[in-house]
């Protein structure tokens, strides 16, 4: 739907644009006062954390090649395409490559040399 979602963004306007999720789950937050919420759509999942009366995006998990990163990377891209788009300033943990910038982690999980999973995480949860 040509909607941009970013970590630490207020979930309310995003939810208004995306509409009803396929499924929804909430549970008491371990790190904050209130409820953590998970909104699952057909092609991606958005997790949130509470802050006061508002909910903010803590994670975005892409589920297939229909959704891309802002740089055009999607599940099924090669490792070379990822480094061409994001560079080589990353940490590597097993088969996962992690880029960190501006309070966010962008994680690419590889199956051989092909992107199998893309996940964005807020570093607010690291604090």
Short mmCIF file of N, CA and C in Angstrom, two decimals:
data_model
loop_
_atom_site.label_atom_id
_atom_site.label_comp_id
_atom_site.label_asym_id
_atom_site.label_seq_id
_atom_site.Cartn_x
_atom_site.Cartn_y
_atom_site.Cartn_z
N UNK A 1 0.83 -1.21 0.00
CA UNK A 1 0.00 0.00 0.00
C UNK A 1 0.86 1.25 0.00
N UNK A 2 2.15 1.10 -0.25
CA UNK A 2 3.07 2.23 -0.31
C UNK A 2 3.10 3.01 1.00
N UNK A 3 3.08 2.27 2.12
CA UNK A 3 3.11 2.87 3.45
C UNK A 3 4.49 2.61 4.05
N UNK A 4 5.09 3.64 4.61
CA UNK A 4 6.38 3.50 5.25
C UNK A 4 6.18 3.33 6.75
N UNK A 5 6.82 2.30 7.31
CA UNK A 5 6.76 2.03 8.74
C UNK A 5 8.19 2.03 9.26
N UNK A 6 8.43 2.72 10.36
CA UNK A 6 9.78 2.73 10.92
C UNK A 6 9.72 2.46 12.42
N UNK A 7 10.84 1.94 12.96
CA UNK A 7 10.89 1.66 14.38
C UNK A 7 10.79 2.95 15.17
N UNK A 8 10.23 2.85 16.35
CA UNK A 8 10.00 3.94 17.29
C UNK A 8 8.96 4.95 16.80
N UNK A 9 8.28 4.65 15.70
CA UNK A 9 7.20 5.52 15.21
C UNK A 9 5.94 5.24 16.01
N UNK A 10 5.10 6.25 16.15
CA UNK A 10 3.82 6.09 16.81
C UNK A 10 2.95 5.15 15.97
N UNK A 11 2.39 4.13 16.58
CA UNK A 11 1.64 3.11 15.86
C UNK A 11 0.26 3.59 15.41
N UNK A 12 -0.32 4.54 16.09
CA UNK A 12 -1.70 4.93 15.80
C UNK A 12 -1.90 5.36 14.34
N UNK A 13 -1.12 6.31 13.80
CA UNK A 13 -1.35 6.68 12.40
C UNK A 13 -1.02 5.55 11.42
N UNK A 14 -0.06 4.69 11.78
CA UNK A 14 0.28 3.56 10.92
C UNK A 14 -0.90 2.59 10.86
N UNK A 15 -1.48 2.31 12.01
CA UNK A 15 -2.62 1.40 12.09
C UNK A 15 -3.81 1.94 11.31
N UNK A 16 -4.01 3.25 11.37
CA UNK A 16 -5.10 3.87 10.60
C UNK A 16 -4.92 3.65 9.11
N UNK A 17 -3.67 3.72 8.63
CA UNK A 17 -3.39 3.54 7.20
C UNK A 17 -3.46 2.08 6.79
N UNK A 18 -2.95 1.18 7.65
CA UNK A 18 -2.90 -0.24 7.31
C UNK A 18 -4.24 -0.94 7.44
N UNK A 19 -5.08 -0.48 8.34
CA UNK A 19 -6.35 -1.15 8.58
C UNK A 19 -6.19 -2.35 9.49
N UNK A 20 -7.21 -3.15 9.55
CA UNK A 20 -7.25 -4.30 10.46
C UNK A 20 -6.20 -5.34 10.09
N UNK A 21 -5.47 -5.82 11.09
CA UNK A 21 -4.50 -6.89 10.82
C UNK A 21 -5.21 -8.24 10.65
N UNK A 22 -4.48 -9.20 10.11
CA UNK A 22 -4.98 -10.56 9.99
C UNK A 22 -5.16 -11.15 11.39
N UNK A 23 -4.18 -10.86 12.27
CA UNK A 23 -4.31 -11.29 13.66
C UNK A 23 -3.66 -10.25 14.57
N UNK A 24 -4.04 -10.31 15.83
CA UNK A 24 -3.59 -9.35 16.83
C UNK A 24 -3.36 -10.10 18.13
N UNK A 25 -2.26 -9.76 18.83
CA UNK A 25 -1.96 -10.38 20.11
C UNK A 25 -1.41 -9.31 21.03
N UNK A 26 -1.75 -9.39 22.30
CA UNK A 26 -1.18 -8.47 23.29
C UNK A 26 -0.86 -9.23 24.57
N UNK A 27 0.15 -8.71 25.27
CA UNK A 27 0.57 -9.31 26.53
C UNK A 27 1.22 -8.23 27.38
N UNK A 28 1.22 -8.44 28.68
CA UNK A 28 1.87 -7.48 29.58
C UNK A 28 3.33 -7.32 29.18
N UNK A 29 3.76 -6.08 29.11
CA UNK A 29 5.14 -5.79 28.72
C UNK A 29 6.10 -6.16 29.84
N UNK A 30 7.21 -6.76 29.46
CA UNK A 30 8.26 -7.09 30.43
C UNK A 30 9.16 -5.89 30.70
N UNK A 31 9.22 -4.97 29.74
CA UNK A 31 10.16 -3.85 29.85
C UNK A 31 9.49 -2.51 30.16
N UNK A 32 8.19 -2.39 29.93
CA UNK A 32 7.49 -1.12 30.09
C UNK A 32 6.18 -1.33 30.85
N UNK A 33 5.58 -0.23 31.28
CA UNK A 33 4.26 -0.27 31.90
C UNK A 33 3.22 -0.35 30.79
N UNK A 34 2.38 -1.38 30.79
CA UNK A 34 1.34 -1.51 29.78
C UNK A 34 1.48 -2.79 28.99
N UNK A 35 0.96 -2.77 27.76
CA UNK A 35 0.90 -3.97 26.93
C UNK A 35 1.80 -3.87 25.71
N UNK A 36 2.53 -4.94 25.44
CA UNK A 36 3.20 -5.10 24.15
C UNK A 36 2.14 -5.66 23.21
N UNK A 37 2.15 -5.21 21.95
CA UNK A 37 1.15 -5.65 20.99
C UNK A 37 1.82 -6.13 19.72
N UNK A 38 1.22 -7.15 19.09
CA UNK A 38 1.73 -7.69 17.84
C UNK A 38 0.61 -7.65 16.82
N UNK A 39 0.85 -6.94 15.73
CA UNK A 39 -0.10 -6.82 14.62
C UNK A 39 0.47 -7.63 13.46
N UNK A 40 -0.24 -8.67 13.05
CA UNK A 40 0.24 -9.53 11.96
C UNK A 40 -0.61 -9.28 10.72
N UNK A 41 0.07 -8.94 9.65
CA UNK A 41 -0.54 -8.76 8.34
C UNK A 41 -0.05 -9.88 7.44
N UNK A 42 -0.59 -10.01 6.26
CA UNK A 42 -0.23 -11.15 5.40
C UNK A 42 1.24 -11.16 5.01
N UNK A 43 1.87 -9.98 4.87
CA UNK A 43 3.24 -9.92 4.38
C UNK A 43 4.27 -9.46 5.41
N UNK A 44 3.82 -9.03 6.59
CA UNK A 44 4.73 -8.52 7.61
C UNK A 44 4.06 -8.51 8.97
N UNK A 45 4.89 -8.31 10.00
CA UNK A 45 4.41 -8.22 11.38
C UNK A 45 4.99 -6.95 12.00
N UNK A 46 4.19 -6.28 12.81
CA UNK A 46 4.65 -5.10 13.54
C UNK A 46 4.44 -5.34 15.02
N UNK A 47 5.51 -5.23 15.81
CA UNK A 47 5.44 -5.35 17.27
C UNK A 47 5.55 -3.95 17.86
N UNK A 48 4.86 -3.72 18.96
CA UNK A 48 4.90 -2.39 19.58
C UNK A 48 5.24 -2.50 21.07
N UNK A 49 5.67 -1.37 21.61
CA UNK A 49 5.89 -1.23 23.05
C UNK A 49 5.12 -0.01 23.53
N UNK A 50 4.62 -0.06 24.77
CA UNK A 50 3.84 1.07 25.30
C UNK A 50 4.74 2.16 25.88
N UNK A 51 4.29 3.38 25.76
CA UNK A 51 4.94 4.50 26.42
C UNK A 51 3.83 5.50 26.74
N UNK A 52 3.45 5.53 28.01
CA UNK A 52 2.29 6.33 28.41
C UNK A 52 1.05 5.74 27.78
N UNK A 53 0.26 6.59 27.14
CA UNK A 53 -0.99 6.15 26.49
C UNK A 53 -0.78 5.74 25.04
N UNK A 54 0.45 5.86 24.55
CA UNK A 54 0.76 5.61 23.13
C UNK A 54 1.48 4.28 22.97
N UNK A 55 1.43 3.73 21.75
CA UNK A 55 2.19 2.54 21.39
C UNK A 55 3.16 2.91 20.27
N UNK A 56 4.39 2.40 20.37
CA UNK A 56 5.42 2.70 19.40
C UNK A 56 5.99 1.42 18.81
N UNK A 57 6.43 1.48 17.56
CA UNK A 57 6.92 0.30 16.85
C UNK A 57 8.25 -0.14 17.44
N UNK A 58 8.30 -1.39 17.89
CA UNK A 58 9.55 -1.96 18.42
C UNK A 58 10.22 -2.88 17.41
N UNK A 59 9.43 -3.50 16.52
CA UNK A 59 10.00 -4.42 15.54
C UNK A 59 9.10 -4.49 14.31
N UNK A 60 9.75 -4.71 13.18
CA UNK A 60 9.07 -4.94 11.91
C UNK A 60 9.70 -6.20 11.32
N UNK A 61 8.90 -7.18 11.03
CA UNK A 61 9.41 -8.44 10.52
C UNK A 61 8.77 -8.70 9.17
N UNK A 62 9.60 -8.72 8.12
CA UNK A 62 9.09 -8.96 6.77
C UNK A 62 8.97 -10.47 6.57
N UNK A 63 7.85 -10.90 5.97
CA UNK A 63 7.56 -12.32 5.87
C UNK A 63 7.75 -12.91 4.48
N UNK A 64 7.80 -12.05 3.45
CA UNK A 64 7.98 -12.56 2.09
C UNK A 64 8.53 -11.46 1.19
N UNK A 65 8.64 -11.74 -0.09
CA UNK A 65 9.26 -10.79 -1.01
C UNK A 65 8.33 -9.69 -1.51
N UNK A 66 7.13 -9.62 -1.01
CA UNK A 66 6.18 -8.57 -1.41
C UNK A 66 6.56 -7.22 -0.80
N UNK A 67 7.13 -7.25 0.41
CA UNK A 67 7.50 -6.04 1.12
C UNK A 67 9.02 -5.87 1.03
N UNK A 68 9.46 -4.62 0.80
CA UNK A 68 10.90 -4.35 0.69
C UNK A 68 11.34 -3.34 1.74
N UNK A 69 12.65 -3.29 1.93
CA UNK A 69 13.22 -2.22 2.75
C UNK A 69 13.18 -0.94 1.91
N UNK A 70 13.45 0.19 2.51
CA UNK A 70 13.46 1.47 1.77
C UNK A 70 14.48 1.43 0.64
N UNK A 71 15.52 0.63 0.79
CA UNK A 71 16.57 0.53 -0.22
C UNK A 71 16.26 -0.54 -1.27
N UNK A 72 15.08 -1.15 -1.18
CA UNK A 72 14.66 -2.12 -2.19
C UNK A 72 15.09 -3.55 -1.96
N UNK A 73 15.59 -3.87 -0.77
CA UNK A 73 16.00 -5.24 -0.47
C UNK A 73 14.79 -6.03 0.03
N UNK A 74 14.68 -7.28 -0.42
CA UNK A 74 13.56 -8.13 -0.06
C UNK A 74 14.05 -9.56 0.18
N UNK A 75 13.21 -10.36 0.75
CA UNK A 75 13.55 -11.77 0.98
C UNK A 75 13.76 -12.42 -0.38
N UNK A 76 14.92 -13.05 -0.52
CA UNK A 76 15.30 -13.65 -1.80
C UNK A 76 16.47 -12.94 -2.46
N UNK A 77 16.81 -11.73 -1.99
CA UNK A 77 17.97 -11.01 -2.51
C UNK A 77 19.26 -11.73 -2.10
N UNK A 78 20.33 -11.43 -2.81
CA UNK A 78 21.62 -12.04 -2.48
C UNK A 78 22.36 -11.22 -1.44
N UNK A 79 23.35 -11.83 -0.82
CA UNK A 79 24.21 -11.13 0.14
C UNK A 79 24.89 -9.95 -0.55
N UNK A 80 25.30 -10.13 -1.80
CA UNK A 80 25.94 -9.04 -2.55
C UNK A 80 25.00 -7.86 -2.75
N UNK A 81 23.72 -8.12 -2.98
CA UNK A 81 22.74 -7.03 -3.13
C UNK A 81 22.58 -6.27 -1.81
N UNK A 82 22.60 -6.99 -0.70
CA UNK A 82 22.47 -6.35 0.61
C UNK A 82 23.67 -5.44 0.86
N UNK A 83 24.88 -5.95 0.65
CA UNK A 83 26.06 -5.11 0.90
C UNK A 83 26.16 -3.97 -0.11
N UNK A 84 25.68 -4.15 -1.31
CA UNK A 84 25.66 -3.05 -2.28
C UNK A 84 24.72 -1.94 -1.80
N UNK A 85 23.61 -2.32 -1.17
CA UNK A 85 22.62 -1.34 -0.69
C UNK A 85 23.02 -0.72 0.65
N UNK A 86 23.64 -1.50 1.55
CA UNK A 86 23.88 -1.05 2.92
C UNK A 86 25.35 -0.91 3.30
N UNK A 87 26.25 -1.42 2.50
CA UNK A 87 27.67 -1.32 2.82
C UNK A 87 28.16 -2.48 3.66
N UNK A 88 29.40 -2.34 4.11
CA UNK A 88 30.05 -3.43 4.85
C UNK A 88 30.25 -3.12 6.33
N UNK A 89 29.66 -2.05 6.81
CA UNK A 89 29.78 -1.68 8.23
C UNK A 89 28.68 -2.39 9.02
N UNK A 90 28.87 -3.67 9.28
CA UNK A 90 27.88 -4.48 9.99
C UNK A 90 28.59 -5.44 10.92
N UNK A 91 27.81 -6.02 11.83
CA UNK A 91 28.33 -7.10 12.65
C UNK A 91 27.69 -8.39 12.14
N UNK A 92 28.37 -9.48 12.38
CA UNK A 92 27.88 -10.76 11.90
C UNK A 92 27.74 -11.71 13.07
N UNK A 93 26.58 -12.33 13.17
CA UNK A 93 26.31 -13.30 14.23
C UNK A 93 25.78 -14.57 13.58
N UNK A 94 26.67 -15.54 13.36
CA UNK A 94 26.26 -16.75 12.65
C UNK A 94 25.89 -16.41 11.23
N UNK A 95 24.68 -16.76 10.83
CA UNK A 95 24.22 -16.47 9.47
C UNK A 95 23.43 -15.16 9.40
N UNK A 96 23.55 -14.33 10.44
CA UNK A 96 22.84 -13.05 10.48
C UNK A 96 23.81 -11.88 10.37
N UNK A 97 23.43 -10.91 9.55
CA UNK A 97 24.17 -9.67 9.40
C UNK A 97 23.33 -8.57 10.04
N UNK A 98 23.96 -7.75 10.92
CA UNK A 98 23.22 -6.72 11.65
C UNK A 98 23.83 -5.35 11.38
N UNK A 99 22.99 -4.46 10.86
CA UNK A 99 23.38 -3.06 10.68
C UNK A 99 22.73 -2.26 11.79
N UNK A 100 23.47 -1.31 12.38
CA UNK A 100 22.91 -0.47 13.44
C UNK A 100 23.05 1.00 13.04
N UNK A 101 21.93 1.75 13.22
CA UNK A 101 21.95 3.16 12.88
C UNK A 101 20.76 3.85 13.54
N UNK A 102 21.00 5.02 14.09
CA UNK A 102 19.92 5.88 14.59
C UNK A 102 18.92 5.16 15.49
N UNK A 103 19.40 4.37 16.46
CA UNK A 103 18.51 3.70 17.40
C UNK A 103 17.77 2.51 16.82
N UNK A 104 18.30 1.94 15.73
CA UNK A 104 17.64 0.84 15.08
C UNK A 104 18.66 -0.23 14.68
N UNK A 105 18.21 -1.48 14.69
CA UNK A 105 18.99 -2.59 14.16
C UNK A 105 18.23 -3.16 12.97
N UNK A 106 18.93 -3.35 11.87
CA UNK A 106 18.37 -3.99 10.69
C UNK A 106 19.10 -5.31 10.51
N UNK A 107 18.35 -6.41 10.62
CA UNK A 107 18.94 -7.74 10.62
C UNK A 107 18.53 -8.52 9.38
N UNK A 108 19.53 -9.08 8.70
CA UNK A 108 19.29 -9.95 7.56
C UNK A 108 19.79 -11.34 7.93
N UNK A 109 18.89 -12.32 7.88
CA UNK A 109 19.25 -13.71 8.12
C UNK A 109 19.41 -14.37 6.76
N UNK A 110 20.54 -15.05 6.57
CA UNK A 110 20.83 -15.66 5.28
C UNK A 110 20.70 -17.17 5.34
N UNK A 111 20.19 -17.74 4.28
CA UNK A 111 20.21 -19.17 4.03
C UNK A 111 21.18 -19.32 2.86
N UNK A 112 22.37 -19.82 3.14
CA UNK A 112 23.49 -19.77 2.20
C UNK A 112 23.76 -18.30 1.90
N UNK A 113 23.63 -17.85 0.70
CA UNK A 113 23.93 -16.45 0.35
C UNK A 113 22.66 -15.68 -0.02
N UNK A 114 21.49 -16.20 0.39
CA UNK A 114 20.21 -15.60 0.04
C UNK A 114 19.49 -15.11 1.30
N UNK A 115 18.90 -13.91 1.23
CA UNK A 115 18.16 -13.37 2.36
C UNK A 115 16.93 -14.24 2.63
N UNK A 116 16.84 -14.77 3.86
CA UNK A 116 15.72 -15.61 4.26
C UNK A 116 14.78 -14.88 5.21
N UNK A 117 15.28 -13.82 5.87
CA UNK A 117 14.47 -13.07 6.83
C UNK A 117 15.03 -11.65 6.95
N UNK A 118 14.12 -10.68 7.10
CA UNK A 118 14.51 -9.29 7.32
C UNK A 118 13.73 -8.80 8.54
N UNK A 119 14.47 -8.25 9.52
CA UNK A 119 13.85 -7.78 10.75
C UNK A 119 14.46 -6.45 11.17
N UNK A 120 13.59 -5.52 11.52
CA UNK A 120 14.02 -4.24 12.09
C UNK A 120 13.70 -4.29 13.58
N UNK A 121 14.61 -3.79 14.42
CA UNK A 121 14.37 -3.73 15.86
C UNK A 121 14.78 -2.37 16.40
N UNK A 122 14.00 -1.86 17.33
CA UNK A 122 14.36 -0.64 18.04
C UNK A 122 15.41 -0.98 19.09
N UNK A 123 16.38 -0.11 19.27
CA UNK A 123 17.37 -0.35 20.31
C UNK A 123 16.86 0.12 21.67
N UNK A 124 15.66 0.71 21.73
CA UNK A 124 15.07 1.11 23.02
C UNK A 124 14.91 -0.10 23.93
N UNK A 125 14.75 -1.27 23.34
CA UNK A 125 14.60 -2.49 24.12
C UNK A 125 15.94 -2.98 24.67
N UNK A 126 17.05 -2.47 24.15
CA UNK A 126 18.37 -2.84 24.63
C UNK A 126 18.75 -2.10 25.90
N UNK A 127 18.06 -1.01 26.17
CA UNK A 127 18.40 -0.14 27.31
C UNK A 127 17.96 -0.71 28.64
#
